[in-house]
mmCIF file of C-alpha atoms in Angstrom:
data_model
loop_
_atom_site.group_PDB
_atom_site.id
_atom_site.type_symbol
_atom_site.label_atom_id
_atom_site.label_comp_id
_atom_site.label_asym_id
_atom_site.label_seq_id
_atom_site.Cartn_x
_atom_site.Cartn_y
_atom_site.Cartn_z
ATOM 1 C CA LEU A 1 22.150 102.491 143.478
ATOM 2 C CA GLY A 2 19.024 101.820 141.786
ATOM 3 C CA TRP A 3 18.422 102.641 138.308
ATOM 4 C CA ASN A 4 16.840 106.121 139.175
ATOM 5 C CA GLU A 5 19.389 106.843 141.807
ATOM 6 C CA ALA A 6 22.414 106.896 139.317
ATOM 7 C CA PRO A 7 24.494 110.208 140.113
ATOM 8 C CA LEU A 8 23.901 112.830 137.390
ATOM 9 C CA PRO A 9 26.919 113.487 135.138
ATOM 10 C CA ALA A 10 28.392 116.914 135.598
ATOM 11 C CA VAL A 11 27.612 118.925 132.496
ATOM 12 C CA PHE A 12 28.207 122.273 133.761
ATOM 13 C CA PRO A 13 31.882 123.862 133.631
ATOM 14 C CA PRO A 14 33.324 124.687 136.900
ATOM 15 C CA VAL A 15 32.697 128.171 138.191
ATOM 16 C CA ARG A 16 35.567 130.517 137.859
ATOM 17 C CA PRO A 17 35.928 133.477 140.296
ATOM 18 C CA GLU A 18 35.676 136.865 138.125
ATOM 19 C CA ILE A 19 39.215 138.196 137.624
ATOM 20 C CA ASN A 20 39.344 141.831 137.493
ATOM 21 C CA ASP A 21 41.991 144.361 136.577
ATOM 22 C CA SER A 22 43.159 147.152 138.707
ATOM 23 C CA GLU A 23 40.128 149.356 137.958
ATOM 24 C CA GLY A 24 37.763 146.496 138.918
ATOM 25 C CA HIS A 25 36.652 145.677 135.378
ATOM 26 C CA PRO A 26 36.667 142.149 134.164
ATOM 27 C CA SER A 27 40.035 141.105 132.861
ATOM 28 C CA SER A 28 40.378 140.876 129.016
ATOM 29 C CA SER A 29 40.013 136.931 129.061
ATOM 30 C CA HIS A 30 36.476 137.308 130.504
ATOM 31 C CA GLN A 31 35.203 140.356 128.862
ATOM 32 C CA THR A 32 31.938 140.932 127.390
ATOM 33 C CA LEU A 33 31.546 142.421 123.805
ATOM 34 C CA LYS A 34 32.006 146.166 123.993
ATOM 35 C CA GLY A 35 32.065 149.054 121.348
ATOM 36 C CA THR A 36 31.781 148.330 117.844
ATOM 37 C CA SER A 37 31.691 144.702 118.338
ATOM 38 C CA LYS A 38 28.688 145.001 120.584
ATOM 39 C CA TRP A 39 26.981 147.414 118.186
ATOM 40 C CA ALA A 40 27.482 145.053 115.385
ATOM 41 C CA THR A 41 25.572 142.437 117.283
ATOM 42 C CA SER A 42 22.289 144.290 117.065
ATOM 43 C CA LEU A 43 20.587 147.388 116.650
ATOM 44 C CA GLU A 44 19.290 147.251 120.388
ATOM 45 C CA ASN A 45 22.706 147.062 121.581
ATOM 46 C CA LEU A 46 23.827 150.007 119.443
ATOM 47 C CA LEU A 47 21.046 152.063 120.798
ATOM 48 C CA GLU A 48 21.853 151.111 124.476
ATOM 49 C CA ASP A 49 25.449 152.725 124.029
ATOM 50 C CA PRO A 50 25.498 156.718 123.975
ATOM 51 C CA GLU A 51 28.529 156.491 121.858
ATOM 52 C CA GLY A 52 26.882 154.172 119.487
ATOM 53 C CA VAL A 53 23.781 156.531 119.352
ATOM 54 C CA LYS A 54 26.101 159.315 118.787
ATOM 55 C CA ARG A 55 27.925 157.559 115.660
ATOM 56 C CA PHE A 56 24.438 156.270 114.338
ATOM 57 C CA ARG A 57 23.042 159.725 114.339
ATOM 58 C CA GLU A 58 26.198 161.037 112.595
ATOM 59 C CA PHE A 59 25.690 158.489 109.991
ATOM 60 C CA LEU A 60 21.836 159.032 109.647
ATOM 61 C CA LYS A 61 22.392 162.811 109.331
ATOM 62 C CA LYS A 62 24.646 162.239 106.276
ATOM 63 C CA GLU A 63 21.506 159.962 104.931
ATOM 64 C CA PHE A 64 19.019 163.004 105.975
ATOM 65 C CA SER A 65 17.102 160.520 108.137
ATOM 66 C CA GLU A 66 18.458 161.544 111.619
ATOM 67 C CA GLU A 67 14.934 162.231 112.823
ATOM 68 C CA ASN A 68 14.231 158.371 112.902
ATOM 69 C CA VAL A 69 16.807 157.922 115.698
ATOM 70 C CA LEU A 70 15.636 161.117 117.431
ATOM 71 C CA PHE A 71 11.972 160.005 117.342
ATOM 72 C CA TRP A 72 12.724 156.602 118.692
ATOM 73 C CA LEU A 73 14.953 158.217 121.500
ATOM 74 C CA ALA A 74 12.058 160.813 122.310
ATOM 75 C CA CYS A 75 9.533 157.793 122.557
ATOM 76 C CA GLU A 76 12.050 155.830 124.991
ATOM 77 C CA GLU A 77 12.161 158.815 127.153
ATOM 78 C CA PHE A 78 8.313 159.494 126.935
ATOM 79 C CA LYS A 79 7.645 156.086 128.326
ATOM 80 C CA LYS A 80 9.638 156.930 131.479
ATOM 81 C CA THR A 81 7.514 160.233 132.027
ATOM 82 C CA GLN A 82 5.549 160.552 135.154
ATOM 83 C CA GLY A 83 2.557 162.588 135.738
ATOM 84 C CA LYS A 84 -0.423 163.794 133.166
ATOM 85 C CA LYS A 85 0.876 167.240 132.860
ATOM 86 C CA GLN A 86 4.335 166.384 132.026
ATOM 87 C CA MET A 87 3.175 163.352 129.646
ATOM 88 C CA GLN A 88 0.849 165.875 127.924
ATOM 89 C CA GLU A 89 3.621 168.265 127.295
ATOM 90 C CA LYS A 90 5.933 165.518 126.023
ATOM 91 C CA ALA A 91 3.477 164.008 123.761
ATOM 92 C CA LYS A 92 2.563 167.453 122.265
ATOM 93 C CA GLU A 93 6.306 167.979 121.805
ATOM 94 C CA ILE A 94 6.705 164.711 120.080
ATOM 95 C CA TYR A 95 3.588 165.236 117.921
ATOM 96 C CA MET A 96 4.743 168.491 116.795
ATOM 97 C CA THR A 97 8.318 167.723 116.098
ATOM 98 C CA PHE A 98 7.961 164.404 114.501
ATOM 99 C CA LEU A 99 4.408 163.498 113.563
ATOM 100 C CA SER A 100 2.246 166.661 112.711
ATOM 101 C CA SER A 101 2.008 167.614 108.825
ATOM 102 C CA LYS A 102 3.910 170.771 109.823
ATOM 103 C CA ALA A 103 6.687 168.821 111.876
ATOM 104 C CA SER A 104 10.118 170.247 111.561
ATOM 105 C CA SER A 105 11.706 166.671 111.754
ATOM 106 C CA GLN A 106 8.781 164.470 110.326
ATOM 107 C CA VAL A 107 9.156 160.808 110.351
ATOM 108 C CA ASN A 108 7.609 158.626 107.518
ATOM 109 C CA VAL A 109 5.221 156.347 109.463
ATOM 110 C CA GLU A 110 2.014 154.656 108.504
ATOM 111 C CA GLY A 111 -1.186 155.574 110.277
ATOM 112 C CA GLN A 112 0.283 159.075 111.002
ATOM 113 C CA SER A 113 -2.792 160.810 109.781
ATOM 114 C CA ARG A 114 -4.895 158.598 112.327
ATOM 115 C CA LEU A 115 -2.947 159.970 115.022
ATOM 116 C CA ASN A 116 -4.176 163.327 115.715
ATOM 117 C CA GLU A 117 -4.037 166.077 118.330
ATOM 118 C CA THR A 118 -7.169 164.681 120.168
ATOM 119 C CA ILE A 119 -5.034 161.828 121.555
ATOM 120 C CA LEU A 120 -2.603 164.218 123.103
ATOM 121 C CA GLU A 121 -5.342 165.063 125.864
ATOM 122 C CA THR A 122 -5.121 161.526 127.333
ATOM 123 C CA PRO A 123 -1.605 160.433 126.952
ATOM 124 C CA HIS A 124 -0.411 157.039 128.148
ATOM 125 C CA PRO A 125 3.155 155.876 128.184
ATOM 126 C CA LEU A 126 2.874 153.469 125.050
ATOM 127 C CA MET A 127 0.660 155.778 122.923
ATOM 128 C CA PHE A 128 3.614 156.060 120.369
ATOM 129 C CA GLN A 129 4.553 152.556 120.430
ATOM 130 C CA LYS A 130 3.270 151.337 117.133
ATOM 131 C CA LEU A 131 4.753 154.148 115.230
ATOM 132 C CA GLN A 132 8.121 153.737 117.409
ATOM 133 C CA ASP A 133 8.078 150.028 116.269
ATOM 134 C CA GLN A 134 7.711 150.979 112.480
ATOM 135 C CA ILE A 135 10.712 153.448 112.819
ATOM 136 C CA PHE A 136 12.688 150.863 114.673
ATOM 137 C CA ASN A 137 11.960 148.348 111.985
ATOM 138 C CA LEU A 138 12.747 150.924 109.237
ATOM 139 C CA MET A 139 16.271 151.547 110.921
ATOM 140 C CA LYS A 140 16.914 147.925 111.526
ATOM 141 C CA TYR A 141 16.270 146.490 108.135
ATOM 142 C CA ASP A 142 17.524 149.470 106.194
ATOM 143 C CA SER A 143 19.905 152.024 107.530
ATOM 144 C CA TYR A 144 21.607 149.829 110.409
ATOM 145 C CA SER A 145 22.961 147.490 107.686
ATOM 146 C CA ARG A 146 24.302 150.399 105.670
ATOM 147 C CA PHE A 147 25.794 151.900 109.006
ATOM 148 C CA LEU A 148 27.661 148.680 109.671
ATOM 149 C CA LYS A 149 29.491 149.131 106.291
ATOM 150 C CA SER A 150 30.041 152.949 106.753
ATOM 151 C CA ASP A 151 33.189 154.757 106.968
ATOM 152 C CA ILE A 152 31.792 156.204 110.361
ATOM 153 C CA PHE A 153 31.580 152.654 111.674
ATOM 154 C CA LEU A 154 34.708 151.151 110.175
ATOM 155 C CA ASN A 155 36.809 153.922 111.300
ATOM 156 C CA HIS A 156 35.535 154.040 114.746
ATOM 157 C CA LYS A 157 36.231 150.219 114.627
ATOM 158 C CA LYS A 158 39.726 150.734 113.481
ATOM 159 C CA SER A 159 40.481 153.425 116.036
ATOM 160 C CA GLU A 160 39.205 151.075 118.720
ATOM 161 C CA GLU A 161 41.549 148.248 117.722
ATOM 162 C CA GLN A 162 44.481 150.345 117.496
ATOM 163 C CA GLU A 163 43.789 151.762 121.023
ATOM 164 C CA GLU A 164 43.468 147.932 122.134
ATOM 165 C CA ASN A 165 46.927 147.121 120.432
ATOM 166 C CA SER A 166 48.593 150.231 121.717
ATOM 167 C CA PRO A 167 51.840 149.702 123.968
ATOM 168 C CA GLU A 168 49.856 150.860 126.961
ATOM 169 C CA ALA A 169 47.080 148.465 126.756
ATOM 170 C CA GLN A 170 49.461 145.747 126.195
ATOM 171 C CA THR A 171 51.619 146.901 129.094
ATOM 172 C CA ALA A 172 48.546 146.712 131.559
ATOM 173 C CA ALA A 173 47.690 143.332 130.103
ATOM 174 C CA LYS A 174 51.200 142.042 130.924
ATOM 175 C CA ARG A 175 51.051 143.738 134.509
ATOM 176 C CA ALA A 176 47.466 141.998 134.945
ATOM 177 C CA SER A 177 48.796 138.763 133.852
ATOM 178 C CA ARG A 178 51.828 138.816 136.201
ATOM 179 C CA ILE A 179 49.559 139.755 138.979
ATOM 180 C CA TYR A 180 47.219 136.895 138.349
ATOM 181 C CA ASN A 181 49.520 134.181 137.082
ATOM 182 C CA THR A 182 51.687 134.084 140.219
#
């Protein structure tokens, strides 16, 4: 072999086939983070999990700021809206619920006054993006860190851990190890 023909060292670990439990889920040794472990890695992961959103809303309700996550969720849903008429209706609903000076669940965002009802006539999927980003950052750098220290989060985490360490979960793991380690 010439100097440029030397074999490359194998730097990648060998690929192991996916091992699944009886329900088709990856076995515990290959599992990705889930539940509170995943929520604790980022606000994005928390907001992707319906149970995480439920617990976060519960926490924000106690802090009198549930409207923040409700606004963020409404904006996410709005981005998926098809058709001008439906967009106009949803945009107006978001405006009246969260942004108007008479809003029932008003969010505290800069530039709110510049977003007036005339913009609702020509809606587009990203029309609320700047305001949504402000609310996301407010949650990320303020309430999210308090949520991770809250009783709501810590109690849910504890119940998850107890569930994982329950005799039923251990029995299933032992059955799986007997099946795959024969």
